[in-house]
Amino acid sequence: MTMTQIELDAGLLAELNAVLDQEQRRVERTLTELDDLRSAVIRRDEAGLQDLLSRIGARQSDFSPLDQRRQRLRQRLADWIGCDLERLNLTRVIRGLPAEQGDPLRHRQQQLYKQVRQLKMEHHLTGLLLTDCARLNRMLLRAMLGGVGDSYNAQGRSSWQVQDRLVSVQM
């Protein structure tokens, strides 16, 4: 499909830049939170973990308006380009713009791409750390309790073996 380059309306371009700014801040905040999470886990800082969880919980309501704003903008951009909403992406938008509008957006797109790749890597590494912590906790419980078993499995069900008592209840 050959697309002619059309200058994007100043208001639509400003809105696109504003949404990209918010998305970039969201990724940066998430990177910081993952770093804080790993730090608190390593330091065994329960108060820090609770504080982090409450901050994340309070911020969840901020995501919905941004997601709705992004969806409305995507629809307007899809109408401007003349393509289906499902096929719309930033690369397609940039291709339809003249260089003076497209080049700054391309630069922003590359920055966001790098940040999102870093976020995926940090998320993966945080998952590995938490998995390792869970494994070590299970090993410690088995060592302390004489091989009684796991306290709870991944579904939250107890897997204690009742026939293996820790303490005799006879008087």
CSV table of N, CA and C in Angstrom, one decimal:
chain,number,residue,atom,x,y,z
A,1,MET,N,0.8,-1.2,0.0
A,1,MET,CA,0.0,0.0,0.0
A,1,MET,C,0.9,1.2,0.0
A,2,THR,N,0.7,2.1,-0.9
A,2,THR,CA,1.5,3.3,-1.0
A,2,THR,C,0.7,4.4,-0.3
A,3,MET,N,1.4,5.1,0.6
A,3,MET,CA,0.7,6.1,1.3
A,3,MET,C,1.4,7.5,1.0
A,4,THR,N,0.6,8.4,0.7
A,4,THR,CA,1.1,9.8,0.5
A,4,THR,C,1.3,10.4,1.9
A,5,GLN,N,2.3,11.3,2.0
A,5,GLN,CA,2.6,11.9,3.2
A,5,GLN,C,1.8,13.2,3.4
A,6,ILE,N,1.1,13.2,4.5
A,6,ILE,CA,0.3,14.3,4.8
A,6,ILE,C,0.7,14.9,6.2
A,7,GLU,N,0.8,16.2,6.3
A,7,GLU,CA,1.1,16.8,7.6
A,7,GLU,C,0.0,16.5,8.6
A,8,LEU,N,0.4,16.1,9.8
A,8,LEU,CA,-0.5,15.8,10.9
A,8,LEU,C,-1.0,17.2,11.5
A,9,ASP,N,-2.3,17.2,11.8
A,9,ASP,CA,-2.9,18.4,12.4
A,9,ASP,C,-2.1,18.7,13.7
A,10,ALA,N,-1.8,20.0,14.0
A,10,ALA,CA,-1.0,20.3,15.2
A,10,ALA,C,-1.6,19.8,16.5
A,11,GLY,N,-2.9,19.9,16.6
A,11,GLY,CA,-3.6,19.4,17.8
A,11,GLY,C,-3.4,17.9,18.0
A,12,LEU,N,-3.6,17.2,16.9
A,12,LEU,CA,-3.4,15.7,17.0
A,12,LEU,C,-2.0,15.3,17.3
A,13,LEU,N,-1.0,16.1,16.7
A,13,LEU,CA,0.4,15.8,16.9
A,13,LEU,C,0.7,16.1,18.4
A,14,ALA,N,0.2,17.2,18.9
A,14,ALA,CA,0.4,17.6,20.3
A,14,ALA,C,-0.2,16.5,21.3
A,15,GLU,N,-1.3,16.0,20.9
A,15,GLU,CA,-2.0,14.9,21.7
A,15,GLU,C,-1.1,13.7,21.7
A,16,LEU,N,-0.6,13.3,20.5
A,16,LEU,CA,0.2,12.1,20.3
A,16,LEU,C,1.5,12.3,21.2
A,17,ASN,N,2.1,13.4,21.2
A,17,ASN,CA,3.3,13.7,22.0
A,17,ASN,C,3.0,13.6,23.5
A,18,ALA,N,1.8,14.1,23.9
A,18,ALA,CA,1.4,14.1,25.3
A,18,ALA,C,1.2,12.6,25.7
A,19,VAL,N,0.6,11.8,24.9
A,19,VAL,CA,0.3,10.4,25.3
A,19,VAL,C,1.7,9.7,25.3
A,20,LEU,N,2.5,10.0,24.4
A,20,LEU,CA,3.9,9.3,24.4
A,20,LEU,C,4.7,9.7,25.6
A,21,ASP,N,4.5,11.0,26.1
A,21,ASP,CA,5.2,11.4,27.3
A,21,ASP,C,4.7,10.6,28.5
A,22,GLN,N,3.3,10.5,28.6
A,22,GLN,CA,2.8,9.8,29.7
A,22,GLN,C,3.2,8.3,29.7
A,23,GLU,N,3.2,7.7,28.5
A,23,GLU,CA,3.6,6.3,28.4
A,23,GLU,C,5.1,6.2,28.8
A,24,GLN,N,5.9,7.1,28.4
A,24,GLN,CA,7.3,7.1,28.8
A,24,GLN,C,7.5,7.2,30.3
A,25,ARG,N,6.7,8.1,30.9
A,25,ARG,CA,6.8,8.2,32.4
A,25,ARG,C,6.3,7.0,33.1
A,26,ARG,N,5.3,6.3,32.5
A,26,ARG,CA,4.7,5.1,33.1
A,26,ARG,C,5.8,4.0,33.1
A,27,VAL,N,6.5,3.9,32.0
A,27,VAL,CA,7.6,2.9,31.9
A,27,VAL,C,8.7,3.2,32.9
A,28,GLU,N,9.1,4.4,33.0
A,28,GLU,CA,10.1,4.8,33.9
A,28,GLU,C,9.7,4.6,35.3
A,29,ARG,N,8.4,4.9,35.7
A,29,ARG,CA,8.0,4.6,37.0
A,29,ARG,C,8.0,3.1,37.3
A,30,THR,N,7.6,2.3,36.3
A,30,THR,CA,7.6,0.9,36.5
A,30,THR,C,9.0,0.3,36.7
A,31,LEU,N,9.9,0.8,35.9
A,31,LEU,CA,11.3,0.4,36.1
A,31,LEU,C,11.8,0.8,37.5
A,32,THR,N,11.5,1.9,38.0
A,32,THR,CA,11.9,2.3,39.4
A,32,THR,C,11.2,1.4,40.4
A,33,GLU,N,9.9,1.1,40.2
A,33,GLU,CA,9.2,0.2,41.1
A,33,GLU,C,9.8,-1.2,41.1
A,34,LEU,N,10.2,-1.7,40.0
A,34,LEU,CA,10.9,-3.0,39.9
A,34,LEU,C,12.2,-3.0,40.7
A,35,ASP,N,12.9,-1.9,40.5
A,35,ASP,CA,14.2,-1.8,41.2
A,35,ASP,C,14.0,-1.7,42.7
A,36,ASP,N,13.0,-0.9,43.1
A,36,ASP,CA,12.6,-0.8,44.5
A,36,ASP,C,12.2,-2.2,45.1
A,37,LEU,N,11.4,-2.9,44.3
A,37,LEU,CA,11.0,-4.2,44.7
A,37,LEU,C,12.1,-5.2,44.9
A,38,ARG,N,13.0,-5.2,44.0
A,38,ARG,CA,14.2,-6.1,44.1
A,38,ARG,C,15.0,-5.7,45.3
A,39,SER,N,15.2,-4.4,45.5
A,39,SER,CA,16.0,-3.9,46.6
A,39,SER,C,15.4,-4.3,48.0
A,40,ALA,N,14.1,-4.1,48.1
A,40,ALA,CA,13.4,-4.4,49.3
A,40,ALA,C,13.4,-5.9,49.6
A,41,VAL,N,13.3,-6.7,48.6
A,41,VAL,CA,13.3,-8.2,48.8
A,41,VAL,C,14.7,-8.6,49.2
A,42,ILE,N,15.7,-8.1,48.6
A,42,ILE,CA,17.1,-8.4,49.0
A,42,ILE,C,17.4,-8.0,50.4
A,43,ARG,N,17.0,-6.8,50.8
A,43,ARG,CA,17.2,-6.3,52.1
A,43,ARG,C,16.2,-6.8,53.2
A,44,ARG,N,15.2,-7.6,52.7
A,44,ARG,CA,14.2,-8.1,53.5
A,44,ARG,C,13.5,-7.0,54.3
A,45,ASP,N,13.1,-6.0,53.6
A,45,ASP,CA,12.5,-4.8,54.1
A,45,ASP,C,11.0,-4.9,53.9
A,46,GLU,N,10.3,-5.5,54.9
A,46,GLU,CA,8.9,-5.7,54.8
A,46,GLU,C,8.1,-4.4,54.8
A,47,ALA,N,8.5,-3.4,55.5
A,47,ALA,CA,7.8,-2.1,55.5
A,47,ALA,C,8.0,-1.5,54.2
A,48,GLY,N,9.1,-1.6,53.6
A,48,GLY,CA,9.3,-1.0,52.2
A,48,GLY,C,8.5,-1.7,51.2
A,49,LEU,N,8.3,-3.0,51.3
A,49,LEU,CA,7.5,-3.8,50.4
A,49,LEU,C,6.0,-3.4,50.6
A,50,GLN,N,5.6,-3.2,51.8
A,50,GLN,CA,4.2,-2.8,52.0
A,50,GLN,C,4.0,-1.4,51.4
A,51,ASP,N,4.9,-0.5,51.6
A,51,ASP,CA,4.8,0.9,51.1
A,51,ASP,C,4.8,0.8,49.6
A,52,LEU,N,5.6,0.0,49.0
A,52,LEU,CA,5.6,-0.1,47.5
A,52,LEU,C,4.3,-0.7,47.0
A,53,LEU,N,3.8,-1.7,47.6
A,53,LEU,CA,2.5,-2.3,47.2
A,53,LEU,C,1.4,-1.2,47.3
A,54,SER,N,1.4,-0.5,48.4
A,54,SER,CA,0.3,0.5,48.5
A,54,SER,C,0.4,1.6,47.5
A,55,ARG,N,1.7,2.0,47.1
A,55,ARG,CA,1.9,3.0,46.1
A,55,ARG,C,1.4,2.5,44.7
A,56,ILE,N,1.8,1.2,44.4
A,56,ILE,CA,1.3,0.6,43.2
A,56,ILE,C,-0.2,0.5,43.1
A,57,GLY,N,-0.8,0.1,44.2
A,57,GLY,CA,-2.3,0.0,44.3
A,57,GLY,C,-2.9,1.3,44.1
A,58,ALA,N,-2.4,2.4,44.7
A,58,ALA,CA,-3.0,3.7,44.5
A,58,ALA,C,-2.9,4.2,43.1
A,59,ARG,N,-1.8,3.8,42.4
A,59,ARG,CA,-1.6,4.3,41.0
A,59,ARG,C,-2.4,3.5,40.0
A,60,GLN,N,-3.0,2.4,40.3
A,60,GLN,CA,-3.7,1.6,39.4
A,60,GLN,C,-4.8,2.4,38.7
A,61,SER,N,-5.5,3.2,39.5
A,61,SER,CA,-6.6,4.0,38.9
A,61,SER,C,-6.1,5.0,37.9
A,62,ASP,N,-4.8,5.4,37.9
A,62,ASP,CA,-4.3,6.3,36.9
A,62,ASP,C,-4.2,5.7,35.5
A,63,PHE,N,-4.2,4.4,35.4
A,63,PHE,CA,-3.9,3.7,34.2
A,63,PHE,C,-5.2,3.8,33.3
A,64,SER,N,-6.3,3.7,33.8
A,64,SER,CA,-7.5,3.6,33.0
A,64,SER,C,-7.7,4.9,32.1
A,65,PRO,N,-7.6,6.1,32.7
A,65,PRO,CA,-7.8,7.3,31.9
A,65,PRO,C,-6.7,7.4,30.8
A,66,LEU,N,-5.5,7.0,31.1
A,66,LEU,CA,-4.5,7.0,30.1
A,66,LEU,C,-4.8,6.0,29.0
A,67,ASP,N,-5.2,4.8,29.3
A,67,ASP,CA,-5.5,3.8,28.3
A,67,ASP,C,-6.7,4.3,27.5
A,68,GLN,N,-7.7,4.9,28.1
A,68,GLN,CA,-8.8,5.4,27.3
A,68,GLN,C,-8.4,6.5,26.4
A,69,ARG,N,-7.6,7.4,26.9
A,69,ARG,CA,-7.1,8.5,26.0
A,69,ARG,C,-6.3,8.0,24.8
A,70,ARG,N,-5.4,7.0,25.1
A,70,ARG,CA,-4.6,6.4,24.0
A,70,ARG,C,-5.5,5.7,23.0
A,71,GLN,N,-6.6,5.0,23.4
A,71,GLN,CA,-7.5,4.4,22.5
A,71,GLN,C,-8.2,5.4,21.6
A,72,ARG,N,-8.7,6.5,22.2
A,72,ARG,CA,-9.3,7.5,21.4
A,72,ARG,C,-8.4,8.1,20.4
A,73,LEU,N,-7.1,8.4,20.8
A,73,LEU,CA,-6.1,8.9,19.9
A,73,LEU,C,-5.8,7.9,18.8
A,74,ARG,N,-5.7,6.6,19.1
A,74,ARG,CA,-5.5,5.6,18.1
A,74,ARG,C,-6.6,5.6,17.1
A,75,GLN,N,-7.8,5.8,17.5
A,75,GLN,CA,-9.0,5.8,16.6
A,75,GLN,C,-8.9,7.0,15.7
A,76,ARG,N,-8.5,8.1,16.2
A,76,ARG,CA,-8.4,9.3,15.4
A,76,ARG,C,-7.3,9.2,14.4
A,77,LEU,N,-6.1,8.6,14.9
A,77,LEU,CA,-5.0,8.4,13.9
A,77,LEU,C,-5.3,7.4,12.9
A,78,ALA,N,-6.1,6.3,13.2
A,78,ALA,CA,-6.5,5.3,12.3
A,78,ALA,C,-7.4,6.0,11.2
A,79,ASP,N,-8.3,6.8,11.6
A,79,ASP,CA,-9.1,7.5,10.7
A,79,ASP,C,-8.3,8.4,9.8
A,80,TRP,N,-7.3,9.1,10.4
A,80,TRP,CA,-6.5,10.0,9.6
A,80,TRP,C,-5.7,9.3,8.5
A,81,ILE,N,-5.1,8.1,8.9
A,81,ILE,CA,-4.3,7.3,8.0
A,81,ILE,C,-5.2,6.6,7.0
A,82,GLY,N,-6.4,6.2,7.5
A,82,GLY,CA,-7.3,5.4,6.7
A,82,GLY,C,-7.0,3.9,6.8
A,83,CYS,N,-6.7,3.4,8.0
A,83,CYS,CA,-6.4,2.0,8.1
A,83,CYS,C,-7.3,1.5,9.3
A,84,ASP,N,-7.3,0.2,9.5
A,84,ASP,CA,-8.0,-0.4,10.6
A,84,ASP,C,-7.3,-0.1,11.9
A,85,LEU,N,-8.1,0.0,13.0
A,85,LEU,CA,-7.5,0.3,14.3
A,85,LEU,C,-6.5,-0.8,14.7
A,86,GLU,N,-6.8,-2.1,14.3
A,86,GLU,CA,-6.0,-3.2,14.7
A,86,GLU,C,-4.6,-3.2,14.0
A,87,ARG,N,-4.5,-2.5,12.8
A,87,ARG,CA,-3.3,-2.5,12.0
A,87,ARG,C,-2.5,-1.2,12.3
A,88,LEU,N,-3.1,-0.3,13.1
A,88,LEU,CA,-2.4,0.9,13.4
A,88,LEU,C,-1.2,0.7,14.4
A,89,ASN,N,-0.1,1.3,14.1
A,89,ASN,CA,1.0,1.4,15.0
A,89,ASN,C,1.8,2.7,14.8
A,90,LEU,N,2.7,3.0,15.6
A,90,LEU,CA,3.4,4.2,15.5
A,90,LEU,C,4.3,4.3,14.2
A,91,THR,N,4.8,3.2,13.8
A,91,THR,CA,5.6,3.1,12.6
A,91,THR,C,4.8,3.5,11.4
A,92,ARG,N,3.5,3.0,11.3
A,92,ARG,CA,2.6,3.3,10.2
A,92,ARG,C,2.3,4.8,10.3
A,93,VAL,N,2.1,5.4,11.4
A,93,VAL,CA,1.8,6.8,11.5
A,93,VAL,C,3.0,7.6,11.0
A,94,ILE,N,4.2,7.3,11.5
A,94,ILE,CA,5.4,8.0,11.1
A,94,ILE,C,5.6,7.9,9.6
A,95,ARG,N,5.4,6.8,9.0
A,95,ARG,CA,5.5,6.7,7.5
A,95,ARG,C,4.6,7.6,6.8
A,96,GLY,N,3.5,8.0,7.4
A,96,GLY,CA,2.6,8.9,6.7
A,96,GLY,C,2.9,10.3,6.9
A,97,LEU,N,3.9,10.6,7.7
A,97,LEU,CA,4.2,12.0,8.0
A,97,LEU,C,5.4,12.5,7.2
A,98,PRO,N,5.5,13.8,6.9
A,98,PRO,CA,6.7,14.4,6.3
A,98,PRO,C,7.8,14.4,7.4
A,99,ALA,N,9.0,14.5,6.9
A,99,ALA,CA,10.2,14.3,7.8
A,99,ALA,C,10.2,15.2,9.0
A,100,GLU,N,9.8,16.5,8.8
A,100,GLU,CA,9.9,17.4,9.9
A,100,GLU,C,8.9,17.0,11.1
A,101,GLN,N,7.9,16.2,10.8
A,101,GLN,CA,7.1,15.7,11.9
A,101,GLN,C,7.4,14.3,12.2
A,102,GLY,N,7.8,13.5,11.2
A,102,GLY,CA,8.1,12.1,11.5
A,102,GLY,C,9.4,11.8,12.2
A,103,ASP,N,10.4,12.6,11.9
A,103,ASP,CA,11.8,12.3,12.5
A,103,ASP,C,11.7,12.5,14.0
A,104,PRO,N,11.2,13.5,14.6
A,104,PRO,CA,11.1,13.6,16.1
A,104,PRO,C,10.3,12.4,16.7
A,105,LEU,N,9.2,12.0,16.0
A,105,LEU,CA,8.4,10.9,16.5
A,105,LEU,C,9.2,9.6,16.4
A,106,ARG,N,10.0,9.4,15.3
A,106,ARG,CA,10.8,8.2,15.1
A,106,ARG,C,11.8,8.1,16.3
A,107,HIS,N,12.4,9.3,16.6
A,107,HIS,CA,13.4,9.3,17.7
A,107,HIS,C,12.7,8.9,19.0
A,108,ARG,N,11.5,9.4,19.3
A,108,ARG,CA,10.8,9.1,20.5
A,108,ARG,C,10.4,7.6,20.5
A,109,GLN,N,10.0,7.1,19.3
A,109,GLN,CA,9.7,5.7,19.2
A,109,GLN,C,10.9,4.8,19.6
A,110,GLN,N,12.1,5.2,19.1
A,110,GLN,CA,13.3,4.4,19.4
A,110,GLN,C,13.6,4.4,20.9
A,111,GLN,N,13.4,5.6,21.5
A,111,GLN,CA,13.6,5.7,23.0
A,111,GLN,C,12.6,4.8,23.8
A,112,LEU,N,11.4,4.9,23.4
A,112,LEU,CA,10.4,4.0,24.0
A,112,LEU,C,10.7,2.6,23.8
A,113,TYR,N,11.1,2.2,22.6
A,113,TYR,CA,11.4,0.8,22.3
A,113,TYR,C,12.5,0.3,23.3
A,114,LYS,N,13.6,1.1,23.4
A,114,LYS,CA,14.7,0.8,24.3
A,114,LYS,C,14.2,0.6,25.8
A,115,GLN,N,13.4,1.5,26.2
A,115,GLN,CA,12.8,1.5,27.6
A,115,GLN,C,12.0,0.3,27.8
A,116,VAL,N,11.1,-0.1,26.8
A,116,VAL,CA,10.3,-1.2,26.9
A,116,VAL,C,11.1,-2.5,26.9
A,117,ARG,N,12.1,-2.6,26.1
A,117,ARG,CA,13.0,-3.8,26.1
A,117,ARG,C,13.7,-3.9,27.5
A,118,GLN,N,14.1,-2.8,28.1
A,118,GLN,CA,14.7,-2.8,29.4
A,118,GLN,C,13.7,-3.2,30.4
A,119,LEU,N,12.5,-2.7,30.3
A,119,LEU,CA,11.4,-3.1,31.2
A,119,LEU,C,11.2,-4.6,31.2
A,120,LYS,N,11.1,-5.2,30.0
A,120,LYS,CA,10.9,-6.6,29.8
A,120,LYS,C,12.0,-7.4,30.5
A,121,MET,N,13.3,-6.9,30.3
A,121,MET,CA,14.4,-7.6,30.9
A,121,MET,C,14.4,-7.5,32.4
A,122,GLU,N,14.1,-6.3,33.0
A,122,GLU,CA,14.0,-6.1,34.4
A,122,GLU,C,12.9,-6.9,35.0
A,123,HIS,N,11.7,-7.0,34.3
A,123,HIS,CA,10.6,-7.8,34.8
A,123,HIS,C,11.0,-9.3,34.8
A,124,HIS,N,11.7,-9.8,33.8
A,124,HIS,CA,12.2,-11.1,33.8
A,124,HIS,C,13.2,-11.4,35.0
A,125,LEU,N,14.1,-10.5,35.1
A,125,LEU,CA,15.1,-10.7,36.2
A,125,LEU,C,14.4,-10.6,37.6
A,126,THR,N,13.4,-9.8,37.8
A,126,THR,CA,12.7,-9.7,39.0
A,126,THR,C,12.0,-11.0,39.3
A,127,GLY,N,11.4,-11.5,38.2
A,127,GLY,CA,10.7,-12.8,38.3
A,127,GLY,C,11.6,-13.9,38.7
A,128,LEU,N,12.9,-13.9,38.2
A,128,LEU,CA,13.9,-14.9,38.6
A,128,LEU,C,14.3,-14.8,40.0
A,129,LEU,N,14.4,-13.5,40.5
A,129,LEU,CA,14.8,-13.3,41.9
A,129,LEU,C,13.7,-13.8,42.8
A,130,LEU,N,12.4,-13.5,42.5
A,130,LEU,CA,11.3,-13.9,43.3
A,130,LEU,C,11.2,-15.5,43.3
A,131,THR,N,11.4,-16.1,42.2
A,131,THR,CA,11.3,-17.5,42.1
A,131,THR,C,12.4,-18.2,42.9
A,132,ASP,N,13.6,-17.6,42.9
A,132,ASP,CA,14.7,-18.1,43.7
A,132,ASP,C,14.5,-17.9,45.1
A,133,CYS,N,13.9,-16.8,45.5
A,133,CYS,CA,13.5,-16.6,46.9
A,133,CYS,C,12.5,-17.6,47.4
A,134,ALA,N,11.5,-17.9,46.6
A,134,ALA,CA,10.5,-18.9,47.0
A,134,ALA,C,11.2,-20.3,47.1
A,135,ARG,N,12.1,-20.6,46.2
A,135,ARG,CA,12.8,-21.9,46.3
A,135,ARG,C,13.6,-22.0,47.5
A,136,LEU,N,14.4,-20.9,47.9
A,136,LEU,CA,15.2,-20.9,49.1
A,136,LEU,C,14.3,-21.0,50.3
A,137,ASN,N,13.2,-20.3,50.3
A,137,ASN,CA,12.2,-20.4,51.5
A,137,ASN,C,11.7,-21.8,51.7
A,138,ARG,N,11.4,-22.5,50.5
A,138,ARG,CA,10.9,-23.9,50.6
A,138,ARG,C,12.0,-24.8,51.2
A,139,MET,N,13.3,-24.6,50.7
A,139,MET,CA,14.4,-25.4,51.2
A,139,MET,C,14.6,-25.1,52.7
A,140,LEU,N,14.5,-23.9,53.2
A,140,LEU,CA,14.7,-23.6,54.6
A,140,LEU,C,13.6,-24.3,55.4
A,141,LEU,N,12.3,-24.2,54.9
A,141,LEU,CA,11.2,-24.8,55.7
A,141,LEU,C,11.4,-26.3,55.8
A,142,ARG,N,11.8,-26.9,54.7
A,142,ARG,CA,12.1,-28.4,54.7
A,142,ARG,C,13.2,-28.7,55.7
A,143,ALA,N,14.2,-27.9,55.7
A,143,ALA,CA,15.4,-28.2,56.6
A,143,ALA,C,14.9,-28.0,58.0
A,144,MET,N,14.2,-26.9,58.3
A,144,MET,CA,13.8,-26.6,59.7
A,144,MET,C,12.7,-27.6,60.2
A,145,LEU,N,11.8,-28.0,59.3
A,145,LEU,CA,10.7,-28.9,59.7
A,145,LEU,C,10.9,-30.3,59.5
A,146,GLY,N,12.1,-30.7,59.1
A,146,GLY,CA,12.4,-32.1,58.9
A,146,GLY,C,11.7,-32.8,57.8
A,147,GLY,N,11.6,-32.1,56.7
A,147,GLY,CA,11.1,-32.7,55.5
A,147,GLY,C,9.6,-32.8,55.5
A,148,VAL,N,8.9,-32.0,56.3
A,148,VAL,CA,7.4,-32.1,56.4
A,148,VAL,C,6.8,-31.8,55.1
A,149,GLY,N,7.3,-30.9,54.3
A,149,GLY,CA,6.8,-30.6,53.0
A,149,GLY,C,6.6,-29.1,52.9
A,150,ASP,N,6.0,-28.7,51.8
A,150,ASP,CA,5.7,-27.3,51.6
A,150,ASP,C,4.6,-26.8,52.4
A,151,SER,N,4.6,-25.6,52.8
A,151,SER,CA,3.5,-25.1,53.6
A,151,SER,C,2.3,-24.9,52.7
A,152,TYR,N,2.5,-24.3,51.5
A,152,TYR,CA,1.4,-24.0,50.6
A,152,TYR,C,2.0,-24.2,49.2
A,153,ASN,N,1.1,-24.6,48.3
A,153,ASN,CA,1.6,-24.8,46.9
A,153,ASN,C,1.2,-23.5,46.1
A,154,ALA,N,1.4,-23.5,44.8
A,154,ALA,CA,1.2,-22.3,44.0
A,154,ALA,C,-0.3,-21.9,44.0
A,155,GLN,N,-1.2,-22.8,44.2
A,155,GLN,CA,-2.6,-22.5,44.2
A,155,GLN,C,-3.1,-22.1,45.6
A,156,GLY,N,-2.2,-22.0,46.6
A,156,GLY,CA,-2.5,-21.6,47.9
A,156,GLY,C,-3.1,-22.7,48.8
A,157,ARG,N,-3.0,-23.9,48.4
A,157,ARG,CA,-3.5,-25.0,49.2
A,157,ARG,C,-2.4,-25.6,50.1
A,158,SER,N,-2.8,-26.0,51.2
A,158,SER,CA,-1.8,-26.6,52.1
A,158,SER,C,-1.4,-28.0,51.7
A,159,SER,N,-0.2,-28.3,51.8
A,159,SER,CA,0.2,-29.6,51.4
A,159,SER,C,1.0,-30.3,52.6
A,160,TRP,N,0.6,-29.9,53.8
A,160,TRP,CA,1.2,-30.5,55.0
A,160,TRP,C,0.8,-31.9,55.1
A,161,GLN,N,1.7,-32.7,55.5
A,161,GLN,CA,1.4,-34.2,55.7
A,161,GLN,C,1.1,-34.3,57.2
A,162,VAL,N,-0.2,-34.6,57.4
A,162,VAL,CA,-0.7,-34.6,58.8
A,162,VAL,C,0.0,-35.7,59.6
A,163,GLN,N,0.3,-36.8,59.0
A,163,GLN,CA,0.9,-37.9,59.7
A,163,GLN,C,2.3,-37.6,60.3
A,164,ASP,N,3.0,-36.6,59.7
A,164,ASP,CA,4.3,-36.2,60.2
A,164,ASP,C,4.1,-35.1,61.2
A,165,ARG,N,4.2,-35.4,62.5
A,165,ARG,CA,3.9,-34.4,63.5
A,165,ARG,C,5.2,-33.7,63.9
A,166,LEU,N,5.1,-32.4,64.2
A,166,LEU,CA,6.3,-31.6,64.6
A,166,LEU,C,6.5,-31.8,66.1
A,167,VAL,N,5.4,-31.8,66.8
A,167,VAL,CA,5.4,-31.8,68.3
A,167,VAL,C,4.4,-32.9,68.7
A,168,SER,N,4.8,-33.6,69.7
A,168,SER,CA,3.9,-34.6,70.3
A,168,SER,C,2.8,-33.9,71.1
A,169,VAL,N,1.6,-34.2,70.9
A,169,VAL,CA,0.5,-33.6,71.7
A,169,VAL,C,0.1,-34.4,72.9
A,170,GLN,N,0.8,-35.5,73.2
A,170,GLN,CA,0.5,-36.3,74.3
A,170,GLN,C,1.1,-35.7,75.6
A,171,MET,N,0.4,-35.8,76.6
A,171,MET,CA,0.8,-35.2,77.9
A,171,MET,C,1.4,-36.3,78.7
